[in-house]
Every structure is written in C-alpha cells, then in structure tokens.
GROMACS .gro file of C-alpha atoms in nm:
model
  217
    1UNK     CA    1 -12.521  14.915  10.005
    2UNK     CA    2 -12.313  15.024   9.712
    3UNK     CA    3 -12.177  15.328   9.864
    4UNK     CA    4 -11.882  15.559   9.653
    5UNK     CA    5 -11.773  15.887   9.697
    6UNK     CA    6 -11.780  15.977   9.315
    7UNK     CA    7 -12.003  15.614   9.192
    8UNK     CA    8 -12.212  15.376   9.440
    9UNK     CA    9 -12.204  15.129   9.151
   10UNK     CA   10 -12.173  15.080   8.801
   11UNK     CA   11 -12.240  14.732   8.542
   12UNK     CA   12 -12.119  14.665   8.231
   13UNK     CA   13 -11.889  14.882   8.029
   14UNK     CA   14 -11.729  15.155   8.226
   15UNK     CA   15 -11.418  15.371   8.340
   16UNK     CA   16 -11.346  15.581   8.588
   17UNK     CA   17 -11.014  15.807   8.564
   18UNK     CA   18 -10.845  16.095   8.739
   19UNK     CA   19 -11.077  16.182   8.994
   20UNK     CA   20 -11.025  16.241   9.355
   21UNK     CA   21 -11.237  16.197   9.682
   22UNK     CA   22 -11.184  16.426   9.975
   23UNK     CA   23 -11.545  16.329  10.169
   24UNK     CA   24 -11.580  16.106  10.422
   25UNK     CA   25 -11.757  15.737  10.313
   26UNK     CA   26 -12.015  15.543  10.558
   27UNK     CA   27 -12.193  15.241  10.457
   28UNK     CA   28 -12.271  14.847  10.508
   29UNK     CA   29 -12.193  14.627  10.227
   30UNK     CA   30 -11.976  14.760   9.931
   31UNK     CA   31 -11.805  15.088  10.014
   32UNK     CA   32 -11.562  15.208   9.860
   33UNK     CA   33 -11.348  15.613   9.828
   34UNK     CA   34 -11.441  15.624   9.476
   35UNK     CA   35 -11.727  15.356   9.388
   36UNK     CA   36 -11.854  15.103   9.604
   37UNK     CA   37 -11.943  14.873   9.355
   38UNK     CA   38 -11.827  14.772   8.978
   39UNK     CA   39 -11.977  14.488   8.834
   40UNK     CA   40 -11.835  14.356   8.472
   41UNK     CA   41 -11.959  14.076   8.259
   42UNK     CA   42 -12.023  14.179   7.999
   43UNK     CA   43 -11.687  14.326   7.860
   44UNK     CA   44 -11.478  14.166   7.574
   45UNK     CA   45 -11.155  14.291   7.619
   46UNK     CA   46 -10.908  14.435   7.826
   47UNK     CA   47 -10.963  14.783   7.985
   48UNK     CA   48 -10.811  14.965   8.288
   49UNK     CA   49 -11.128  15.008   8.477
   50UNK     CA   50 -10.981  15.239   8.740
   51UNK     CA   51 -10.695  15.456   8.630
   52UNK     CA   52 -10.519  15.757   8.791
   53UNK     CA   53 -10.820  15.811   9.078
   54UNK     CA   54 -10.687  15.909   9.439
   55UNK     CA   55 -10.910  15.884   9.759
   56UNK     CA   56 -10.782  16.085  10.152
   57UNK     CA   57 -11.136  16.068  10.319
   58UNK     CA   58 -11.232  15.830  10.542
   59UNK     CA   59 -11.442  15.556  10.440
   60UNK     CA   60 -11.603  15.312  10.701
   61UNK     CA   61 -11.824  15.010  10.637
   62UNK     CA   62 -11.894  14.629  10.700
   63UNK     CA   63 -11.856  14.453  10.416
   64UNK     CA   64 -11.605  14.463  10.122
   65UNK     CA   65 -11.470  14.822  10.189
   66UNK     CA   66 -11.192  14.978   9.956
   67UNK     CA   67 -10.993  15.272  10.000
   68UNK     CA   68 -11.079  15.270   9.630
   69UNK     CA   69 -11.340  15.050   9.499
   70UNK     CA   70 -11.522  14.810   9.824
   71UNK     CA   71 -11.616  14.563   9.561
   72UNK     CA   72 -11.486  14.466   9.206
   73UNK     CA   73 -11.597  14.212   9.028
   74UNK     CA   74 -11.639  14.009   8.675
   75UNK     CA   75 -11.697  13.694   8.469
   76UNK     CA   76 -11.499  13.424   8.518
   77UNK     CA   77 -11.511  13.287   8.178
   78UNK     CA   78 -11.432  13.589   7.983
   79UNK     CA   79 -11.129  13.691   7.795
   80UNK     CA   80 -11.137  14.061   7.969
   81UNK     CA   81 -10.876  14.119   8.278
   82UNK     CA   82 -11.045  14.358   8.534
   83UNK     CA   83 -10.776  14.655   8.544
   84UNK     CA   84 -10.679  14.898   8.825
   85UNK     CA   85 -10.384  15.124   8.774
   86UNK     CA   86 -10.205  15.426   8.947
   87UNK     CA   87 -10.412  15.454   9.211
   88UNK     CA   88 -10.360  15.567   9.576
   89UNK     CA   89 -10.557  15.598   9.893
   90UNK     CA   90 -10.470  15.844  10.194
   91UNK     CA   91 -10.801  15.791  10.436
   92UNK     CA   92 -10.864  15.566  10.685
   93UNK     CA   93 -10.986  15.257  10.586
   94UNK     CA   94 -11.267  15.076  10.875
   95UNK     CA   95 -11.427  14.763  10.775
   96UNK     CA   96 -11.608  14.498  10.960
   97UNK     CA   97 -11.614  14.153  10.808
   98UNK     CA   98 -11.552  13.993  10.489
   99UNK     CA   99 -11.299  14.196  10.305
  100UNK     CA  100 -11.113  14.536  10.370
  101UNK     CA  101 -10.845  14.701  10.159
  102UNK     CA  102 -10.644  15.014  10.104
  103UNK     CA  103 -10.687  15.028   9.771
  104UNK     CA  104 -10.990  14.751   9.730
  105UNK     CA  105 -11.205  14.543   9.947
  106UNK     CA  106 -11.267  14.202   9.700
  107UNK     CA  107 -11.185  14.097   9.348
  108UNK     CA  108 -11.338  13.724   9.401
  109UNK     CA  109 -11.363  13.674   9.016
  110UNK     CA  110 -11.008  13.533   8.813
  111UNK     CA  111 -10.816  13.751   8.593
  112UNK     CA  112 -10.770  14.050   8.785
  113UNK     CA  113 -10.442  14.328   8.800
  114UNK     CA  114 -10.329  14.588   9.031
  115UNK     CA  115 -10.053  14.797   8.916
  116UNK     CA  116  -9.886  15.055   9.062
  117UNK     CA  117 -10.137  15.172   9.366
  118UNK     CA  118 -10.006  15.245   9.671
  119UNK     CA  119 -10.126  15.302  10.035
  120UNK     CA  120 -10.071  15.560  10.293
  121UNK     CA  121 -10.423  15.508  10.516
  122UNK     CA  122 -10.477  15.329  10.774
  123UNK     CA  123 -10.642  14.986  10.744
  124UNK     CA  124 -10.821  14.797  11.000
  125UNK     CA  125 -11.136  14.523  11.014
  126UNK     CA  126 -11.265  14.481  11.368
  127UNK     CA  127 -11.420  14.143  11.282
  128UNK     CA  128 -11.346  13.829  11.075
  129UNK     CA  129 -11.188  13.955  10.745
  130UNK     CA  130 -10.958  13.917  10.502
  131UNK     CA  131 -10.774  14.297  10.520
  132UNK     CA  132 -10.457  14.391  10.343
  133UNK     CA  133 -10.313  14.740  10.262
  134UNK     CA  134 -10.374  14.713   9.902
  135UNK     CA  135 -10.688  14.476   9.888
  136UNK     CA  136 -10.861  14.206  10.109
  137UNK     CA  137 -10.905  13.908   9.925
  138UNK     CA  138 -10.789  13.838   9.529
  139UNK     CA  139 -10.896  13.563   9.313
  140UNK     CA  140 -11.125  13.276   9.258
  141UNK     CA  141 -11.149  12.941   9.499
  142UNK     CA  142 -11.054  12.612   9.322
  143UNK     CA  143 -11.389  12.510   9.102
  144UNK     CA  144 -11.447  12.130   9.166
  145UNK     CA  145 -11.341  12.044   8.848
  146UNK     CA  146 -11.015  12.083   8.980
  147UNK     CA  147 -10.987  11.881   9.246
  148UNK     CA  148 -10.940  12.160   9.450
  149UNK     CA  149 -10.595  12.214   9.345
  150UNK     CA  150 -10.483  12.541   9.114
  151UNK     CA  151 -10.728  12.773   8.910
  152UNK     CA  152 -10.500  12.971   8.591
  153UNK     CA  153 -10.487  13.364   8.585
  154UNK     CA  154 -10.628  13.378   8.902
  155UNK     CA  155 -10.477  13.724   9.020
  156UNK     CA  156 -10.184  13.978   8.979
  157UNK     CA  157 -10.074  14.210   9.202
  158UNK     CA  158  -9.749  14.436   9.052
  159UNK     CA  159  -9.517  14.736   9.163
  160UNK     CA  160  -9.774  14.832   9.440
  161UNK     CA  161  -9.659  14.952   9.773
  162UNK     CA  162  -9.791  14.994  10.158
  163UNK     CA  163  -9.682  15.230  10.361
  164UNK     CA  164  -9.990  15.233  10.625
  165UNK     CA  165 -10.082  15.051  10.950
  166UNK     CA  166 -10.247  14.753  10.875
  167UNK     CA  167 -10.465  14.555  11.181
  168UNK     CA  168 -10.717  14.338  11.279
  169UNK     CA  169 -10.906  14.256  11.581
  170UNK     CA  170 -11.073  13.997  11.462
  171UNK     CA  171 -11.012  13.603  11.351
  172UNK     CA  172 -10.806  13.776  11.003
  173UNK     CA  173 -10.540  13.704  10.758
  174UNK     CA  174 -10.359  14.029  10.771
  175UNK     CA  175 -10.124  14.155  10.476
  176UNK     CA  176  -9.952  14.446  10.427
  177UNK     CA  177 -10.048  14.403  10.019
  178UNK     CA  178 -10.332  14.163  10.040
  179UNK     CA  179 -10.488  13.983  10.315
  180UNK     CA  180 -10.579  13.689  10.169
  181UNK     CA  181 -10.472  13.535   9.806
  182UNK     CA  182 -10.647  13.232   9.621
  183UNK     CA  183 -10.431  12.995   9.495
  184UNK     CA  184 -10.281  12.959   9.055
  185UNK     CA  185 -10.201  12.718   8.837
  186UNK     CA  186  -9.973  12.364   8.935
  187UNK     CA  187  -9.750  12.565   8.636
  188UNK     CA  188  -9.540  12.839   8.827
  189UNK     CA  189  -9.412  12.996   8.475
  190UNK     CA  190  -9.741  13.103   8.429
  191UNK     CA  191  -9.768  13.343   8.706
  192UNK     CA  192 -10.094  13.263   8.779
  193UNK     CA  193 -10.145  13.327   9.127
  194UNK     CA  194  -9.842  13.641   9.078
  195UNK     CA  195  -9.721  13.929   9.346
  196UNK     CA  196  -9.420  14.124   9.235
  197UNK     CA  197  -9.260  14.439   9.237
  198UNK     CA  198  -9.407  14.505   9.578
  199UNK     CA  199  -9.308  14.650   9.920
  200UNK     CA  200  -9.464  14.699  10.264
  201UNK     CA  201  -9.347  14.976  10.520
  202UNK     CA  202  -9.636  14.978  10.754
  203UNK     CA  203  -9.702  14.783  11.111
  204UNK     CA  204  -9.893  14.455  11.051
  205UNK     CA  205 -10.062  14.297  11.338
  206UNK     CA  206 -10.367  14.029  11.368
  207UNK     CA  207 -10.587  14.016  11.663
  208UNK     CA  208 -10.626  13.618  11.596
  209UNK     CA  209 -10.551  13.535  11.263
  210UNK     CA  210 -10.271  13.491  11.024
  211UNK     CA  211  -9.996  13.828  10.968
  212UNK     CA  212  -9.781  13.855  10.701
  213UNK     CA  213  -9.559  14.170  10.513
  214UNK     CA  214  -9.665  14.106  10.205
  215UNK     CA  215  -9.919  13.823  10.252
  216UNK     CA  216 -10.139  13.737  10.532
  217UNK     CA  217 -10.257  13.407  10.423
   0.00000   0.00000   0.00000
C-alpha cells in the first residue's frame, strides 16, 4: 500500500515539483509514478500540490493507480483546491479495480484541478474500474442533503490531453480524459462539474462497460 516512485505517501502540507521517475512501480492499493498516496486536510489555501513532475516507468497495481499520483485526496469542507499542474506520464499504466489513470487514479474529495497534464502511456484496468487517460474517477457523490442531485466545485479538468490507448476488460466506464466524473451544481455558469480545453487521440475500448473520448461515464 502507498507505493511511489519518488513518495509512497505524504499528509498535510506538501509539494512535490520537477521530478521525474524512470523505475518501474508494483503495488496493491495506492500506486502511483511519483507518490502513491497524498492525503490533505489540513491545508488553508490554494497550492499546486503536484507541479512540473514527469513519470515513463511502468507502474502496475490494484487499486487507485496513477501514472502520477494512485490516490489524491482532501477535505471536503475546506476552502483549499487540491492542485495538479504540467504534468505528464509516458509508462504503462496496469490497474485492477477501483480507479486507474494516466495521470491519477482517484480524487474522490470536491474541489479538485488538473491543468495541463497530458498522457502518452498506455492505460488499462483488467477488472471493474473507473480508468481514463488522465484520471479514473473525479469528484464527490451527491451528500444526502442534496437529494441526490448536484454537489458545487465538485471537479475541473482543463487543457489536458490523451494521446495513449485506453482499455478495459472489465465491467468499466472508459474515458480517454477521465473514466468516470461525479456530477456539479443544478447552476451550469458555475462550472462545477467542468472539462475544457481537452483532447483525446488514443483508442478507447470497454470490455463491458461504458466508452467515451473524453468521458466514459
């Protein structure tokens, strides 16, 4: 568990920047090219978390696995947006179940950004996941509170490309950015639930599941 080629997991206030992994990564749950797990909740304002940090080995797990980071997460009731920028992933990326991303595996807490990462790996989950060339699974589910129905700045996903195979085997939602996005606000100007600037070159295919370019489900 928490497996990373340069950090297997961090808490709290951190950063990692311009640094590259050329190993290959093997582990179960949270694996990720650069750190398998980053865990923030107790930051207070925004902060690019991962900046500039580049990953070509191959990195191979079963849950929440990240070309980048397997598993990112943070508070759900802070003011703090959890930040990864200019980041890019080369490797092959093998997961299992769960989640499994080019550039990272989950972000399953509200308020998070990708900007301007890009994939050129191969991504594939054998089993029931959530697997998209930038990141599995974005966002936060619909609290009861909300009937169910919209949760505000759930997830953004901006100028971020694919250019890799992206597959599953499995019962999957399949996207060549991300597999599997929660839903935003009933207010569209908000941007809530927001993918933009984006483009997919790579082969997208589902075993049994939902497939999409840009979004599997």
């Amino acid at each position: 568990k928490d497996i990373g080629g340069i950090c297997g997991k961090f808490t709290k206030d951190g950063r990692i920047d311009s640094s590259v992994n050329y190993g290959k990564i093997e582990g179960n749950e949270n694996v990720g090219g650069i750190a398998g797990a980053a865990n923030y909740h107790d930051i207070t304002q925004t902060r690019t978390f991962f900046y500039a940090c580049v990953n070509t080995g191959n990195v191979s797990g079963t849950t929440d696995v990240g070309g980048v980071v397997g598993y990112l997460h943070g508070s759900n009731g802070s003011d703090y947006y959890i930040h990864v920028e200019s980041c890019a992933n080369y490797g092959n990326i093998n997961g299992n179940k769960s989640t499994t991303g080019g550039i990272v595996g989950l972000i399953p807490s509200i308020k998070g950004r990708i900007y301007r990462c890009a994939n050129h790996g191969y991504v594939h989950s054998s089993g029931d996941s959530r697997t998209g060339g930038i990141i599995g699974l974005m966002g936060r589910d619909a609290p009861p509170e909300t009937l169910g129905l919209y949760v505000s700045t759930n997830l953004e996903i901006g100028w971020c490309a694919n250019k890799g195979t992206v597959s599953s085997s499995g019962e999957a939602r399949v996207g060549g950015i991300v597999g599997y996005t929660e839903e935003g606000t009933i207010d569209w100007e908000d941007h809530d639930a927001w993918i933009h600037d984006c483009y997919n070159e790579g082969n997208i295919s589902s075993g049994n599941g939902k497939a999409g370019g840009i979004i599997g489900y």
